[in-house]
Amino acid sequence: MTLNSVLQLVIFMVVLLALVKPLGLYMANIYEGRSAVNRIFGPVERLLYRLFGVREDDEMNWKTYALAFLVFNAIGLLVVYVLQRLQTSLPLNQGAQFLTTPMTPESAFNTAVSFASNTNWQGYGGEMTMTYLTQMLGLTVQNFVSAASGMAVLVALIRGLSRRSAQTIGSFWVDLTRSTLYILLPFSIIMALFLVSQGVVQTFDTYQTAQLTQPITGSDGSAVTEQVIAVGPAASQIAIKQLGTNGGGFFNVNSAHPFENPTPLSNFVELLAILVIPAALCYTFGKMVGDTRQGWAVLAAMTLIFAVLVVGVSLAEQGGNPAFNALGIDQTPSDLQAGGNMEGKETRYGIVNSTLWAAATTAASNGSVNSMHDSYTPLGGLIPMWLMQLGEVIYGGVGSGLYGMLIFAIIAVFVAGLMVGRTPEYLGKKIEAYEIKMSSLIILIPPVLVLVGAAVAVVSEGGLATIYNTTPAVHGFSEVLYAFSSASNNNGSAFAGLGANTPFYNIALGICMFFARYWLAIPVLAIAGSLARKKIVPAGAGTLPTHTPLFIVMLIGVVIVVGALTFFPALALGPIVEHFIMIGG
Amino acid sequence: MATQTSTSTSLIQIIRPAIVSLVIFTIITGVLYPALITGIAQVVFPNQANGSLIKDANGTIIGSELIGQEFSDPSYFWGRLSATGPVPYNAAASSGSNYGPLNPSLIGEEGIIQTRINALRDADSAAGVTNTAPIPVDLVTASASGLDPQISPAAALYQLPRVAALRGTDEASIRSLVDEFTEGRTLGLLGEPRVNVLELNLALDERYPLVETSE
């Protein structure tokens, strides 16, 4: 790696970590209703609750909370589905000449689940498929509320940890409203305007037509003299797509598109937006449980894993493709070129901003891309895939990342308890059989979906039909494994070669996204309810402190061991074999 | 704690807030928010918000600063390979090549890289130029978007002898033009140095128009 690459990574991490405390504190105050913002907008907020027909102080037990979460998401899912099916008869429609991909029921189902579950996997290409109205009323709205739903579940779990002998864990409607209006919306407004200043488009006009300087020959031999340039209300959607760790692009190539991410500065700010809320929520957690050291410890574990893996993927891509050397191509980085494996990467990002993005978006469950992961070197592609397979807990999705990591923390104290033969505790709460059963479910469901899904795909006609890279065959397997890893961990990132807009993949991946989101949130809320009812036992001599370097190492160990043991065999069949084929020539 | 507990909540007590809240959030985040951003953007940043379009003297749109165009004429600088269909640099259907690193369509004898290398070499020899420099990687690989407006300075400099010969001028003049259109890292730090191909070629046509028309 060049000195500049290292500097770009270091500066990014420093700015990110510097924002954790102020933003984390702000969010803690918002959720506890103590911020100045709560007071100023309190009347508006209470008016909304009157319209909803709920009371701000009407708290819920975990079952009601889970039911509210599920019903709200189900209705949202239905609306997105219907909106897509009817979009051609609705206004704000660019016209059939531009929307060349037909909207099938399977694709609409897949997209509805995808955006409601905060996965934002895309089987379709935005500028060819979606009307402006669908992008705004359907997708932008779900970008907000699916993220807010994840944050609500996290806040409920934190209340479970911090309350004693309580029956309730808060109100879903209050947490949803505060997450949306006080956190996601104001930051989105600022960010959207910044993005427009950099060149991200924001217009309701239809696509523009430019006269080409040099006419080109079309596929049928005729001269092409015009370039149709897709535009649209993109900036408003991209701001929340990053802040809410959604990741669904306005355009087909997502954040690689110059109208989504035009400059190094827009790239830097979008990267920050991807990780800052998940990272800052660690501080929010520490604050709300009354011991900020607990939040820092979790954040440290996440950051250490992330830092190692981001360097790994950068080294793999900067190292380039040995086959390119054989062709006499210059891949050496210099002041005049980024060098490395530039296939599927944009000039303005070069290697380091592509690989940092790849790691950040698969660590957080953002899933947007600014380079094409399918064209990465085998090991460069393995790391983003593995980051998803770790369960989206390295920062992870807004809310969902930290609640996933807290489940790993519960497993870590359980494992430590087994070693010393004591009942494990986390933050003064006894961890008993019920919590461990629920935690096991949360940890086991995604790998089952990934491995079973990928296995079914590679033995079925529908799964094999649209694999794009069949030479070597192992790369095709990586495409399938990547897709199921992404869907089953609610990430949404894609090895974009796989043709996923088919009945098989739309349905199979839709099912994975659905279960990964909702079957995990329910046991998380069950743990929240169970912990809330417990007393807090004072820490004794035998209590394992959970803010020390020892615990950080323990937590990293559990995350890595579970992730490595579960997925090593599958990874060996895909990227690892391909790596040996590559270096073997 | 003075909180009220809802021990038995019927489904209807959940469905109403679910529907009403979704309607309200749809209005706020799906209508008001994009409309607000569009309104401000169209007033404060009208050029960027509408696609950073480039217009000629007559006001005809001839491209966008941010969207590349296909150049295969040897008298122009060439950009990144574009994998969009059915024609390269189709800005209504962005796409990368998505070739795996060992795919023969990428690295094989008939692959996109070798085809591009051959085209560059043929263009050089047709222009009477001997160019033995190693070819910069970004000049023979497809961009992620298929619309990359830029190439590395190395990729521009590699093409210098050919373009200078065909434009009937010396390399130093073209070199200074390339330097003029080279954008460094933001704050000297972020991103990568790059040259905007369309803007560079438009400047070429203006300052070093072709002596003989090829048509």
GROMACS .gro file of C-alpha atoms in nm, chain A residues 4 7-8 11 48 50-55 57-61 64 67-68 71-72 75-76 79 127-128 136-137 140-142 144-145 163 168 173 176-177 180-181 185 188-189 192-193 196-197 199-204 208-214 216 218-219 224 227-230 236 239 251-253 256-259 262 264-265 268 321 323-324 327-331 335-340 342-350 352-353 370-372 374-378 468-469 471-472 475 496-497 578 581-582, chain B residues 1-7 9 11 13-22 24-31 33-38 40-42 45 48-53 60-64 66-73 76 80 86-104 106-108 112-114 117 121 134-138 140-155 157 175 185-195 198 201-202 205 215:
model
  248
    4ASN     CA    1  -0.123   0.806   0.052
    7LEU     CA    2  -0.311   0.821   0.512
    8GLN     CA    3  -0.655   0.809   0.352
   11ILE     CA    4  -0.782   1.000   0.832
   48LEU     CA    5  -4.827   1.282   1.574
   50ARG     CA    6  -5.252   1.170   1.882
   51LEU     CA    7  -5.295   1.103   1.511
   52PHE     CA    8  -5.147   0.754   1.553
   53GLY     CA    9  -5.391   0.697   1.840
   54VAL     CA   10  -5.120   0.615   2.094
   55ARG     CA   11  -4.985   0.775   2.410
   57ASP     CA   12  -4.602   0.701   2.793
   58ASP     CA   13  -4.799   0.393   2.695
   59GLU     CA   14  -4.515   0.144   2.709
   60MET     CA   15  -4.515  -0.208   2.568
   61ASN     CA   16  -4.406  -0.548   2.687
   64THR     CA   17  -4.651  -0.608   2.193
   67LEU     CA   18  -4.602  -0.724   1.715
   68ALA     CA   19  -4.596  -0.349   1.647
   71VAL     CA   20  -4.724  -0.519   1.166
   72PHE     CA   21  -4.565  -0.186   1.076
   75ILE     CA   22  -4.785  -0.293   0.592
   76GLY     CA   23  -4.480  -0.112   0.458
   79VAL     CA   24  -4.734  -0.074   0.009
  127GLU     CA   25  -3.285   0.376  -1.404
  128MET     CA   26  -3.432   0.096  -1.618
  136MET     CA   27  -3.962   0.832  -0.353
  137LEU     CA   28  -4.284   0.702  -0.200
  140THR     CA   29  -3.699   0.640   0.008
  141VAL     CA   30  -3.968   0.600   0.273
  142GLN     CA   31  -3.858   0.245   0.353
  144PHE     CA   32  -3.607   0.582   0.656
  145VAL     CA   33  -3.850   0.361   0.842
  163ARG     CA   34  -3.405  -0.159   3.356
  168THR     CA   35  -4.197  -0.301   2.958
  173TRP     CA   36  -4.410   0.411   1.803
  176LEU     CA   37  -3.969   0.479   1.554
  177THR     CA   38  -4.080   0.841   1.545
  180THR     CA   39  -3.690   0.905   1.198
  181LEU     CA   40  -3.760   1.268   1.280
  185LEU     CA   41  -3.425   1.316   0.872
  188SER     CA   42  -3.033   1.340   0.555
  189ILE     CA   43  -3.135   1.696   0.468
  192ALA     CA   44  -2.850   1.553   0.049
  193LEU     CA   45  -2.773   1.922  -0.006
  196VAL     CA   46  -2.600   1.803  -0.475
  197SER     CA   47  -2.319   2.057  -0.433
  199GLY     CA   48  -2.281   1.694  -0.851
  200VAL     CA   49  -2.540   1.439  -0.739
  201VAL     CA   50  -2.856   1.500  -0.942
  202GLN     CA   51  -3.185   1.611  -0.785
  203THR     CA   52  -3.454   1.685  -1.039
  204PHE     CA   53  -3.799   1.567  -1.144
  208GLN     CA   54  -3.155   1.435  -2.079
  209THR     CA   55  -3.019   1.383  -2.430
  210ALA     CA   56  -2.670   1.494  -2.531
  211GLN     CA   57  -2.527   1.518  -2.884
  212LEU     CA   58  -2.210   1.308  -2.894
  213THR     CA   59  -1.880   1.471  -2.989
  214GLN     CA   60  -1.775   1.154  -3.169
  216ILE     CA   61  -2.030   0.576  -3.245
  218GLY     CA   62  -2.444   0.087  -3.256
  219SER     CA   63  -2.481  -0.287  -3.220
  224VAL     CA   64  -2.539   0.654  -3.271
  227GLN     CA   65  -2.639   0.986  -2.539
  228VAL     CA   66  -2.944   0.959  -2.315
  229ILE     CA   67  -2.844   1.059  -1.964
  230ALA     CA   68  -3.058   0.924  -1.681
  236SER     CA   69  -3.247   1.283  -0.138
  239ALA     CA   70  -2.838   1.059   0.168
  251PHE     CA   71  -2.898   0.386  -1.046
  252ASN     CA   72  -2.797   0.035  -1.147
  253VAL     CA   73  -2.430   0.064  -1.055
  256ALA     CA   74  -2.007   0.385  -0.865
  257HIS     CA   75  -2.237   0.603  -1.078
  258PRO     CA   76  -2.093   0.952  -1.117
  259PHE     CA   77  -2.438   1.099  -1.041
  262PRO     CA   78  -1.915   1.222  -0.817
  264PRO     CA   79  -1.353   1.203  -0.366
  265LEU     CA   80  -1.518   1.438  -0.118
  268PHE     CA   81  -1.553   1.045   0.193
  321ASN     CA   82  -0.404  -0.945  -1.099
  323ALA     CA   83  -0.274  -1.226  -1.534
  324PHE     CA   84  -0.252  -0.853  -1.614
  327LEU     CA   85  -0.028  -0.905  -2.075
  328GLY     CA   86   0.236  -0.637  -2.021
  329ILE     CA   87   0.014  -0.396  -1.832
  330ASP     CA   88   0.153  -0.153  -1.577
  331GLN     CA   89  -0.019  -0.203  -1.239
  335ASP     CA   90   0.172   0.971  -0.863
  336LEU     CA   91   0.020   0.930  -1.206
  337GLN     CA   92  -0.199   0.625  -1.154
  338ALA     CA   93  -0.359   0.419  -0.880
  339GLY     CA   94  -0.242   0.093  -1.034
  340GLY     CA   95  -0.359  -0.243  -0.901
  342MET     CA   96  -0.862  -0.152  -1.179
  343GLU     CA   97  -1.115  -0.377  -1.353
  344GLY     CA   98  -1.455  -0.267  -1.223
  345LYS     CA   99  -1.317   0.035  -1.039
  346GLU     CA  100  -1.357   0.407  -1.103
  347THR     CA  101  -1.057   0.630  -1.174
  348ARG     CA  102  -1.149   0.890  -0.912
  349TYR     CA  103  -1.150   0.632  -0.629
  350GLY     CA  104  -0.856   0.420  -0.743
  352VAL     CA  105  -0.800   0.251  -0.161
  353ASN     CA  106  -1.133   0.430  -0.182
  370ASN     CA  107  -1.863   0.196  -0.564
  371SER     CA  108  -1.667  -0.074  -0.745
  372MET     CA  109  -1.768  -0.410  -0.883
  374ASP     CA  110  -1.734  -0.955  -0.886
  375SER     CA  111  -1.414  -0.834  -1.056
  376TYR     CA  112  -1.208  -0.827  -0.735
  377THR     CA  113  -0.917  -1.065  -0.693
  378PRO     CA  114  -1.029  -1.385  -0.514
  468TYR     CA  115  -2.237  -1.516  -1.514
  469ASN     CA  116  -1.875  -1.619  -1.464
  471THR     CA  117  -1.476  -2.000  -1.607
  472PRO     CA  118  -1.337  -2.092  -1.364
  475HIS     CA  119  -1.602  -1.807  -0.936
  496ALA     CA  120  -2.318  -0.810  -0.955
  497GLY     CA  121  -2.248  -1.066  -1.227
  578GLU     CA  122  -0.978  -1.947  -0.714
  581ILE     CA  123  -0.578  -2.113  -0.951
  582MET     CA  124  -0.479  -1.750  -0.998
  586MET     CA  125  -4.147   0.363   3.730
  587ALA     CA  126  -4.460   0.552   3.648
  588THR     CA  127  -4.511   0.392   3.312
  589GLN     CA  128  -4.836   0.239   3.212
  590THR     CA  129  -4.837  -0.120   3.101
  591SER     CA  130  -5.050  -0.249   2.822
  592THR     CA  131  -5.093  -0.607   2.926
  594THR     CA  132  -5.321  -0.518   2.336
  596LEU     CA  133  -5.431  -0.622   1.705
  598GLN     CA  134  -5.464  -0.109   1.862
  599ILE     CA  135  -5.152  -0.183   1.660
  600ILE     CA  136  -5.291  -0.172   1.309
  601ARG     CA  137  -5.421   0.182   1.342
  602PRO     CA  138  -5.094   0.342   1.450
  603ALA     CA  139  -4.908   0.126   1.196
  604ILE     CA  140  -5.118   0.255   0.908
  605VAL     CA  141  -5.139   0.615   1.025
  606SER     CA  142  -4.770   0.639   1.106
  607LEU     CA  143  -4.674   0.493   0.768
  609ILE     CA  144  -4.749   1.032   0.788
  610PHE     CA  145  -4.390   0.917   0.742
  611THR     CA  146  -4.460   0.867   0.372
  612ILE     CA  147  -4.576   1.226   0.346
  613ILE     CA  148  -4.279   1.357   0.544
  614THR     CA  149  -3.996   1.146   0.405
  615GLY     CA  150  -4.139   1.048   0.067
  616VAL     CA  151  -4.298   1.374  -0.046
  618TYR     CA  152  -3.829   1.573   0.204
  619PRO     CA  153  -3.749   1.507  -0.165
  620ALA     CA  154  -3.952   1.813  -0.265
  621LEU     CA  155  -3.764   2.030  -0.017
  622ILE     CA  156  -3.426   1.903  -0.137
  623THR     CA  157  -3.527   1.947  -0.501
  625ILE     CA  158  -3.337   2.411  -0.258
  626ALA     CA  159  -3.108   2.227  -0.502
  627GLN     CA  160  -3.272   2.382  -0.807
  630PHE     CA  161  -2.706   2.435  -0.720
  633GLN     CA  162  -2.521   2.019  -1.042
  634ALA     CA  163  -2.881   1.922  -0.966
  635ASN     CA  164  -2.959   1.887  -1.335
  636GLY     CA  165  -2.659   1.674  -1.425
  637SER     CA  166  -2.365   1.917  -1.467
  638LEU     CA  167  -2.451   1.939  -1.835
  645THR     CA  168  -2.725   2.228  -2.734
  646ILE     CA  169  -2.643   1.972  -2.468
  647ILE     CA  170  -2.324   1.795  -2.573
  648GLY     CA  171  -2.258   1.591  -2.259
  649SER     CA  172  -2.208   1.606  -1.884
  651LEU     CA  173  -1.960   1.375  -1.486
  652ILE     CA  174  -2.055   1.124  -1.755
  653GLY     CA  175  -1.798   0.982  -1.995
  654GLN     CA  176  -1.844   0.934  -2.368
  655GLU     CA  177  -1.702   0.671  -2.597
  656PHE     CA  178  -1.399   0.784  -2.798
  657SER     CA  179  -1.246   0.540  -3.045
  658ASP     CA  180  -1.116   0.789  -3.302
  661TYR     CA  181  -0.900   1.186  -2.948
  665ARG     CA  182  -1.193   0.371  -1.976
  671PRO     CA  183  -2.604  -0.208  -2.624
  672VAL     CA  184  -2.346   0.067  -2.681
  673PRO     CA  185  -2.059   0.179  -2.459
  674TYR     CA  186  -2.122   0.471  -2.224
  675ASN     CA  187  -2.499   0.421  -2.232
  676ALA     CA  188  -2.592   0.667  -1.958
  677ALA     CA  189  -2.945   0.527  -1.936
  678ALA     CA  190  -2.820   0.180  -1.837
  679SER     CA  191  -2.506   0.195  -1.620
  680SER     CA  192  -2.312  -0.129  -1.579
  681GLY     CA  193  -1.972  -0.278  -1.506
  682SER     CA  194  -1.827  -0.578  -1.688
  683ASN     CA  195  -1.860  -0.803  -1.381
  684TYR     CA  196  -1.594  -1.032  -1.523
  685GLY     CA  197  -1.425  -1.242  -1.259
  686PRO     CA  198  -1.048  -1.191  -1.237
  687LEU     CA  199  -0.975  -1.512  -1.429
  688ASN     CA  200  -1.256  -1.494  -1.683
  689PRO     CA  201  -1.117  -1.551  -2.035
  691LEU     CA  202  -1.132  -1.043  -1.945
  692ILE     CA  203  -0.780  -1.182  -1.969
  693GLY     CA  204  -0.794  -1.423  -2.265
  697ILE     CA  205  -1.147  -0.710  -2.356
  698ILE     CA  206  -0.800  -0.625  -2.229
  699GLN     CA  207  -0.606  -0.783  -2.517
  702ILE     CA  208  -0.416  -0.338  -2.619
  706ARG     CA  209  -0.104  -0.050  -3.070
  719PRO     CA  210   0.392  -0.016  -2.057
  720ILE     CA  211   0.017   0.043  -2.080
  721PRO     CA  212  -0.143   0.187  -1.763
  722VAL     CA  213  -0.395  -0.057  -1.618
  723ASP     CA  214  -0.692   0.180  -1.614
  725VAL     CA  215  -0.738  -0.135  -2.064
  726THR     CA  216  -0.991  -0.220  -1.793
  727ALA     CA  217  -1.363  -0.146  -1.769
  728SER     CA  218  -1.486   0.103  -1.510
  729ALA     CA  219  -1.741   0.009  -1.246
  730SER     CA  220  -2.014   0.235  -1.380
  731GLY     CA  221  -1.939   0.208  -1.749
  732LEU     CA  222  -1.966   0.588  -1.739
  733ASP     CA  223  -1.635   0.683  -1.577
  734PRO     CA  224  -1.562   1.033  -1.708
  735GLN     CA  225  -1.195   1.016  -1.619
  736ILE     CA  226  -0.867   0.836  -1.676
  737SER     CA  227  -0.546   0.849  -1.476
  738PRO     CA  228  -0.281   1.103  -1.585
  739ALA     CA  229  -0.066   0.801  -1.674
  740ALA     CA  230  -0.333   0.680  -1.917
  742LEU     CA  231   0.025   1.059  -2.107
  760ARG     CA  232   0.120   1.770  -2.262
  770ARG     CA  233  -0.629   1.468  -0.512
  771THR     CA  234  -0.880   1.672  -0.312
  772LEU     CA  235  -0.680   1.873  -0.056
  773GLY     CA  236  -0.379   1.686  -0.190
  774LEU     CA  237  -0.504   1.380  -0.007
  775LEU     CA  238  -0.840   1.230  -0.101
  776GLY     CA  239  -0.916   1.026  -0.410
  777GLU     CA  240  -0.680   0.986  -0.705
  778PRO     CA  241  -0.537   1.224  -0.967
  779ARG     CA  242  -0.745   1.215  -1.284
  780VAL     CA  243  -0.812   1.369  -1.624
  783LEU     CA  244  -1.459   1.462  -2.259
  786ASN     CA  245  -1.115   1.625  -2.605
  787LEU     CA  246  -1.344   1.927  -2.637
  790ASP     CA  247  -1.099   2.023  -3.090
  800GLU     CA  248  -1.484   1.197  -4.322
   0.00000   0.00000   0.00000
